C-alpha atoms as one frame of an Amber mdcrd trajectory, in Angstrom:
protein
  44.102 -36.808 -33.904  44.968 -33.955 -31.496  43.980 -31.242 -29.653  43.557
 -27.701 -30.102  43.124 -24.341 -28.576  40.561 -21.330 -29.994  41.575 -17.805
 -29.595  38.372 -16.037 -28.521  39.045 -13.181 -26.723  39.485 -10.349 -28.691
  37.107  -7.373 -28.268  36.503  -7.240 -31.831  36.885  -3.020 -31.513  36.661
  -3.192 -35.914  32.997  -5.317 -35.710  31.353  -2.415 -33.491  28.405  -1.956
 -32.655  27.861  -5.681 -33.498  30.421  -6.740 -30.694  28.741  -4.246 -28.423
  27.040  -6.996 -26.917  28.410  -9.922 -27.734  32.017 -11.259 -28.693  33.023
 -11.618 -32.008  33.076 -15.281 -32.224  29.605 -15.547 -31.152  28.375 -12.929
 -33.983  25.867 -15.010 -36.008  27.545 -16.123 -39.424  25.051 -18.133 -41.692
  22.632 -18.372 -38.942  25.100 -19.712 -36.259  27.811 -18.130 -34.151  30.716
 -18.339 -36.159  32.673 -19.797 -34.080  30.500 -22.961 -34.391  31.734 -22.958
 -37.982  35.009 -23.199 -36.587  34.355 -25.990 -33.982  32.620 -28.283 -36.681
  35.360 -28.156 -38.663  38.372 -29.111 -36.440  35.965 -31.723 -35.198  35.608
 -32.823 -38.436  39.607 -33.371 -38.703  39.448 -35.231 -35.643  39.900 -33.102
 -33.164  38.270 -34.058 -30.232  39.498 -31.520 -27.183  39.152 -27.734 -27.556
  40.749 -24.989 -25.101  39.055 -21.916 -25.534  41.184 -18.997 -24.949  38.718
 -16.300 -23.667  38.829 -12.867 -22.485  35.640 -10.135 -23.185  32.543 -11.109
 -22.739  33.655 -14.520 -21.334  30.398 -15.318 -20.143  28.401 -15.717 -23.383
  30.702 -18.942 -24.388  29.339 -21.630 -21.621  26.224 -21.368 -21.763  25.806
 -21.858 -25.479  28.349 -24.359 -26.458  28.374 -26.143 -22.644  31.069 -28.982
 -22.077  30.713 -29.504 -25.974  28.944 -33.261 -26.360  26.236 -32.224 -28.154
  29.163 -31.466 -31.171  31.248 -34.473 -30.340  33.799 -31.954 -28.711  34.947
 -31.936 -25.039  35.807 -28.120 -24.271  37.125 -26.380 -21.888  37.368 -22.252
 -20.937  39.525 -20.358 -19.746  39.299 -16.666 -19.185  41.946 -13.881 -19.387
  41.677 -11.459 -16.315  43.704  -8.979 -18.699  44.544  -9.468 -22.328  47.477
 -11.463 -23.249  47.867 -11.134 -26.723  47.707 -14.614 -29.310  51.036 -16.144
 -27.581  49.932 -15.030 -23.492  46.846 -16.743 -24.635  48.137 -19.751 -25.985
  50.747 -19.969 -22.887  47.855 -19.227 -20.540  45.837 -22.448 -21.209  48.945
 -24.926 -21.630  47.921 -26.454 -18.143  44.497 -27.693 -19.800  46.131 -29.409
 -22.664  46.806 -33.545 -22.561  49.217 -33.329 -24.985  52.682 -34.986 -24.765
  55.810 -32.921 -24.912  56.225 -33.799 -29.065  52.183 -33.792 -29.708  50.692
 -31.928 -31.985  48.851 -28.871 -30.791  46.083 -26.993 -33.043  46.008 -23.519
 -32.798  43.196 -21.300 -34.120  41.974 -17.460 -34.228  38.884 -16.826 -33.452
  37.585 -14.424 -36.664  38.990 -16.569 -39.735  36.860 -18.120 -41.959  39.104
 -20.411 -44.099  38.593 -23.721 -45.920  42.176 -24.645 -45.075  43.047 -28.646
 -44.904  43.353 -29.088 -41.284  44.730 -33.012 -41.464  46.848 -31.542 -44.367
  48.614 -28.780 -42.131  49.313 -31.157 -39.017  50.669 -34.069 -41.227  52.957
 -31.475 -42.706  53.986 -30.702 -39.647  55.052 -34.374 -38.125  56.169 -35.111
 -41.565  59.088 -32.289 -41.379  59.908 -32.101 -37.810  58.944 -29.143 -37.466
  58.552 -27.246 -33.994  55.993 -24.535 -35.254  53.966 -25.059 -38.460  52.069
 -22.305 -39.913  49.063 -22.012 -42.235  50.051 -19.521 -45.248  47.759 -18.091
 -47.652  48.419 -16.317 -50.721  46.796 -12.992 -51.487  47.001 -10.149 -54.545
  47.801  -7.116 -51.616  49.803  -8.373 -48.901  50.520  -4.855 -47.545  47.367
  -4.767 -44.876  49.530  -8.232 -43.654  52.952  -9.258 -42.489  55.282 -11.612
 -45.152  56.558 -14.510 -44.726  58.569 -16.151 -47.146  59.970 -19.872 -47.227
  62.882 -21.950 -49.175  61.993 -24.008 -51.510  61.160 -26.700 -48.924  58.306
 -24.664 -47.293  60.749 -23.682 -44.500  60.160 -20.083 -42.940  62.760 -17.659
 -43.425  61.325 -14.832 -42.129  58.422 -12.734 -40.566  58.469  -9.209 -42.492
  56.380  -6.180 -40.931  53.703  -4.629 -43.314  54.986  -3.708 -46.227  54.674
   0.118 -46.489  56.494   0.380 -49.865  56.118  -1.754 -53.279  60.100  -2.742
 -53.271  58.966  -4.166 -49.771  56.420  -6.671 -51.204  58.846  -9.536 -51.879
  56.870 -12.382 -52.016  52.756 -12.705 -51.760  52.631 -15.290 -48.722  50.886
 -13.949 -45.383  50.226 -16.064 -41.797  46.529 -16.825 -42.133  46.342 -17.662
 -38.693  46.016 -21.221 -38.288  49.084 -22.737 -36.752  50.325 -25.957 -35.529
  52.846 -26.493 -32.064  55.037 -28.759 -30.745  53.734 -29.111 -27.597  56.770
 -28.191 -25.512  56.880 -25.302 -27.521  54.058 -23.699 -26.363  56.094 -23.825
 -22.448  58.866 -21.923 -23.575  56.648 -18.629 -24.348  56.655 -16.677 -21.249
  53.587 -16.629 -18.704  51.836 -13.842 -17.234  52.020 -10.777 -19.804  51.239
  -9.633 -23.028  52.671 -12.344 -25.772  52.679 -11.692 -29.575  53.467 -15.178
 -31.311  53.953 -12.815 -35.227  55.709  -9.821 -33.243  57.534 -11.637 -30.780
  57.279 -15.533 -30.705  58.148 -16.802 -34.067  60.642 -13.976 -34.776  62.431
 -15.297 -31.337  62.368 -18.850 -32.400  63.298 -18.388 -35.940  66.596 -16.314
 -33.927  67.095 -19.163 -31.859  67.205 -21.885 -34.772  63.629 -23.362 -34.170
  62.165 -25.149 -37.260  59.210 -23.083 -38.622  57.842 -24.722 -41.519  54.938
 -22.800 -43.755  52.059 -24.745 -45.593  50.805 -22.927 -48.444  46.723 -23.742
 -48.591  45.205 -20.923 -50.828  41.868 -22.436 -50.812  39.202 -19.953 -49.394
  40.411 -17.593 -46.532  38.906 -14.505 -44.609  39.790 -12.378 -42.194  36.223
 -11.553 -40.456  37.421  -8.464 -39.019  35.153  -5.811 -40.539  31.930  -5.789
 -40.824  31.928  -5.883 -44.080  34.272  -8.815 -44.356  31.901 -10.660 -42.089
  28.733  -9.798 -43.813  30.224 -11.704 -47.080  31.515 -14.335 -44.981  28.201
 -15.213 -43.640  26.918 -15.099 -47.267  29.406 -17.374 -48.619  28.675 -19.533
 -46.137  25.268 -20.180 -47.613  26.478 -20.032 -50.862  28.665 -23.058 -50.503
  31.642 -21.027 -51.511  33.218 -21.724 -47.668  32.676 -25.372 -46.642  31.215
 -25.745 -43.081  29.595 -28.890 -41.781  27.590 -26.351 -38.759  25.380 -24.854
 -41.685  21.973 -24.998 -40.885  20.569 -26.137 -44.094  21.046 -26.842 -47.013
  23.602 -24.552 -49.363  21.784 -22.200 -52.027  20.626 -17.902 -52.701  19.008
 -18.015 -49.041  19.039 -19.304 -45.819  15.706 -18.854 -44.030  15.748 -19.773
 -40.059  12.738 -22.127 -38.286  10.409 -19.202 -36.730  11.819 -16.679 -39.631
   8.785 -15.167 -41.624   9.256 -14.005 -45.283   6.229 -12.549 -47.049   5.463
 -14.330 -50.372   6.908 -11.630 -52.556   9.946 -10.934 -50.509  12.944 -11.307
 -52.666  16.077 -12.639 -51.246  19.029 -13.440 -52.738  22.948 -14.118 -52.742
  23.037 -15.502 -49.603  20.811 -13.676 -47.442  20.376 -14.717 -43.937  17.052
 -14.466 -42.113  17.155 -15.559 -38.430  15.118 -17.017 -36.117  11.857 -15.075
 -35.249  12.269 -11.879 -37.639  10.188 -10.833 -40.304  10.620  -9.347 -43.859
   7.703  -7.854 -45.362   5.925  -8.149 -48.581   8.110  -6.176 -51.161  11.731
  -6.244 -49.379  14.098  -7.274 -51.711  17.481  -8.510 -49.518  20.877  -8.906
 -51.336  23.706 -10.581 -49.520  22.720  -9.930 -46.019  22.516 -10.965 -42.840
  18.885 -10.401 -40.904  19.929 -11.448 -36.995  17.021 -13.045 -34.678  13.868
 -10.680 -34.532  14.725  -8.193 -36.642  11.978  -6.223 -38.613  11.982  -5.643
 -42.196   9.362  -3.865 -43.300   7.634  -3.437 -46.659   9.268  -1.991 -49.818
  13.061  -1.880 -48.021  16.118  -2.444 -50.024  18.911  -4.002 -47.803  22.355
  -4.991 -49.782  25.310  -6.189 -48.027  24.468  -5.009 -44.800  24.029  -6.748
 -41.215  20.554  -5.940 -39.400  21.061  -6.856 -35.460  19.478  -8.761 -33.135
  15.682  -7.005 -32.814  16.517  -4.176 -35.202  13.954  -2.427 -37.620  14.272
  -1.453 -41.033  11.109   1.141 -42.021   9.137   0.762 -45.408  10.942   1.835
 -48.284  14.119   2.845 -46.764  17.437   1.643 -48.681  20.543   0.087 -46.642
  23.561  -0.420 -49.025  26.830  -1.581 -46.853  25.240  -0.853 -43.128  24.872
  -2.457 -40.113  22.775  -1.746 -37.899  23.165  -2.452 -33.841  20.786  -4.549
 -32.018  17.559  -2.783 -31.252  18.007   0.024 -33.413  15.280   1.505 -35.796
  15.596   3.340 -39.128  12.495   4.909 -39.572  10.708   4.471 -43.587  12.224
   6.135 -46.291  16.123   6.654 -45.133  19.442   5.993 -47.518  22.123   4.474
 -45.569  25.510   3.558 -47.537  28.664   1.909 -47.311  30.449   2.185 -43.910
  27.199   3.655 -42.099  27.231   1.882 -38.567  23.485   2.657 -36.350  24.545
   2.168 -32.869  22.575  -0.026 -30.566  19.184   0.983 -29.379  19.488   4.346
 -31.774  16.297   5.846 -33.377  16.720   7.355 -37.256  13.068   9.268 -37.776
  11.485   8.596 -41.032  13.487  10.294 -43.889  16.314  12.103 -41.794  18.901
  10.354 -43.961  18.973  10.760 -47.415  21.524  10.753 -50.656  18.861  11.256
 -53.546  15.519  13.776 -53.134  12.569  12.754 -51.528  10.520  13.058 -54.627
């Protein structure tokens, strides 16, 4: 059908300490890297050639994915020396795409999890002429996004900043990230520095009389940029509530890896991950989480929609409510963690430091 280009590069500064070590895209969602989510389903839509666009940590991506035959996919890398921004990005891999001047190019960030109609979005796009085609997605607060409204024909109008006042939310439509160029398009953005495509690149082409045309797709859509965000993306993922052919079994409450071992009385539920080689202990009860590869559970803890890295251990009895905790990292037994507590990598709680509620 066409081809398409991944943004990958971002640090992924709001995922710490997961993205200590590895990018963002790689961070394992529903016991894959996410980003294999994302690969499935554009190959699923027929694409068959994939640029990735990548900048920190470029070295993880090779080696896992390789040339990309083992997914039907031929990809190809290519790595920022400094960042570029979405458009730099896009402009810095134009020389790997086939693509003739009025082709279709895909465009993709790296850290949404959407169920958006990719055929849908490029047909749209020949069907109108249009030189840019964006993905929109409807949401009930639009002020943590920028607007964009359309006519009554889906054209875009314009690109509003963040609304910082009610009388500024005029319309509920936001750019979910998912975009589809005109080929030659992508040669007029300028090469060799820093290039917003919302800031700079569709405001200038909108000036200069381009047709932008917006697709409104409100099925599911997530930004993954918290970790909090990315913890229920990863459980709706199992759930079935985002579709993704890359899910390693079969939909339901959990999603246990090969090499994974869950004592008989474990409970785990609403689309808790365990990966491969870690180990939840008899009386855990897991809500809604994500347990990365070797990670230690051990008996009595209560984990709720929180992320355990790669390695980590949770002590007996201890209670994580909306944590992560780094790779390698131990929380010694009987510690309360809540919402927004992050454990940095290779950091050592001892047994009861933490605590909300008496030790009695």
């Amino acid at each position: 059908m066409t081809e398409a280009i991944l943004l990958v590069g971002g640090k992924g500064t709001r995922l710490r300490p997961l993205t200590v070590h590895t990018p963002k895209p790689m961070v394992r969602a529903a016991g894959v890297p996410f980003l294999t989510h994302q690969l499935a389903r554009a190959r699923a839509a027929g694409v068959e050639h994939i640029v990735l666009a990548t900048s920190y940590l470029a070295e993880v991506f090779e080696p896992y994915f390789g040339d990309g035959a083992s997914m039907g996919l031929h990809i190809e890398y290519v790595t920022e020396e400094e960042p570029l921004g979405t458009g730099g990005a896009i402009r810095n891999v134009a020389s790997r795409l086939h693509s003739g001047p009025d082709d279709p190019v895909l465009v993709f960030n790296g850290d949404i999890l959407t169920g958006l109609d990719i055929r849908r979005l490029v047909s749209t796009h020949e069907t109108t002429g249009a030189d840019v085609s964006l993905h929109l997605t409807k949401v009930s607060d639009p002020r943590a996004y920028g607007l964009v409204p359309t006519d009554d024909s889906g054209r875009v109008l314009a690109f509003l900043e963040k609304p910082q006042t009610p009388e500024e939310i005029v319309i509920d439509q936001i750019n979910a990230g998912a975009y589809v160029f005109r080929r030659s398009v992508i040669d007029t953005i300028p090469h060799g520095r820093p290039v917003s495509v919302e800031r700079e690149t569709f405001p200038d082409l909108l000036e200069a009389g381009a047709h932008l045309q917006g697709m409104v797709d409100s099925t599911y859509w997530l930004d993954l940029g918290t970790p909090a965000a990315f913890v229920r993306g990863s459980a709706d993922l199992v759930l079935g509530r985002a579709p993704s052919p890359a899910l390693p079994g079969r939909c339901g409450d959990r999603l246990v890896l090969p090499t994974a071992t869950v004592a008989p009385d474990a409970k785990l539920t609403g689309g808790t991950v365990v990966g491969e080689g870690a180990f939840v202990a008899e009386g855990a009860r897991v809500f809604g989480s994500t347990i990365l590869p070797g990670a230690v559970i051990e008996p009595g803890a209560v984990i709720t929609d929180s992320l355990i890295g790669t390695r980590a251990r949770v002590g007996e009895r201890s209670v994580l409510t909306g944590t992560v905790i780094g790779d390698d990292a131990v929380v010694g037994a009987d510690n309360e963690l809540r919402d927004g507590a992050r454990i940095w990598c290779n950091a050592e709680i001892p047994a009861g430091a933490v605590r909300f509620s008496s030790d009695q």
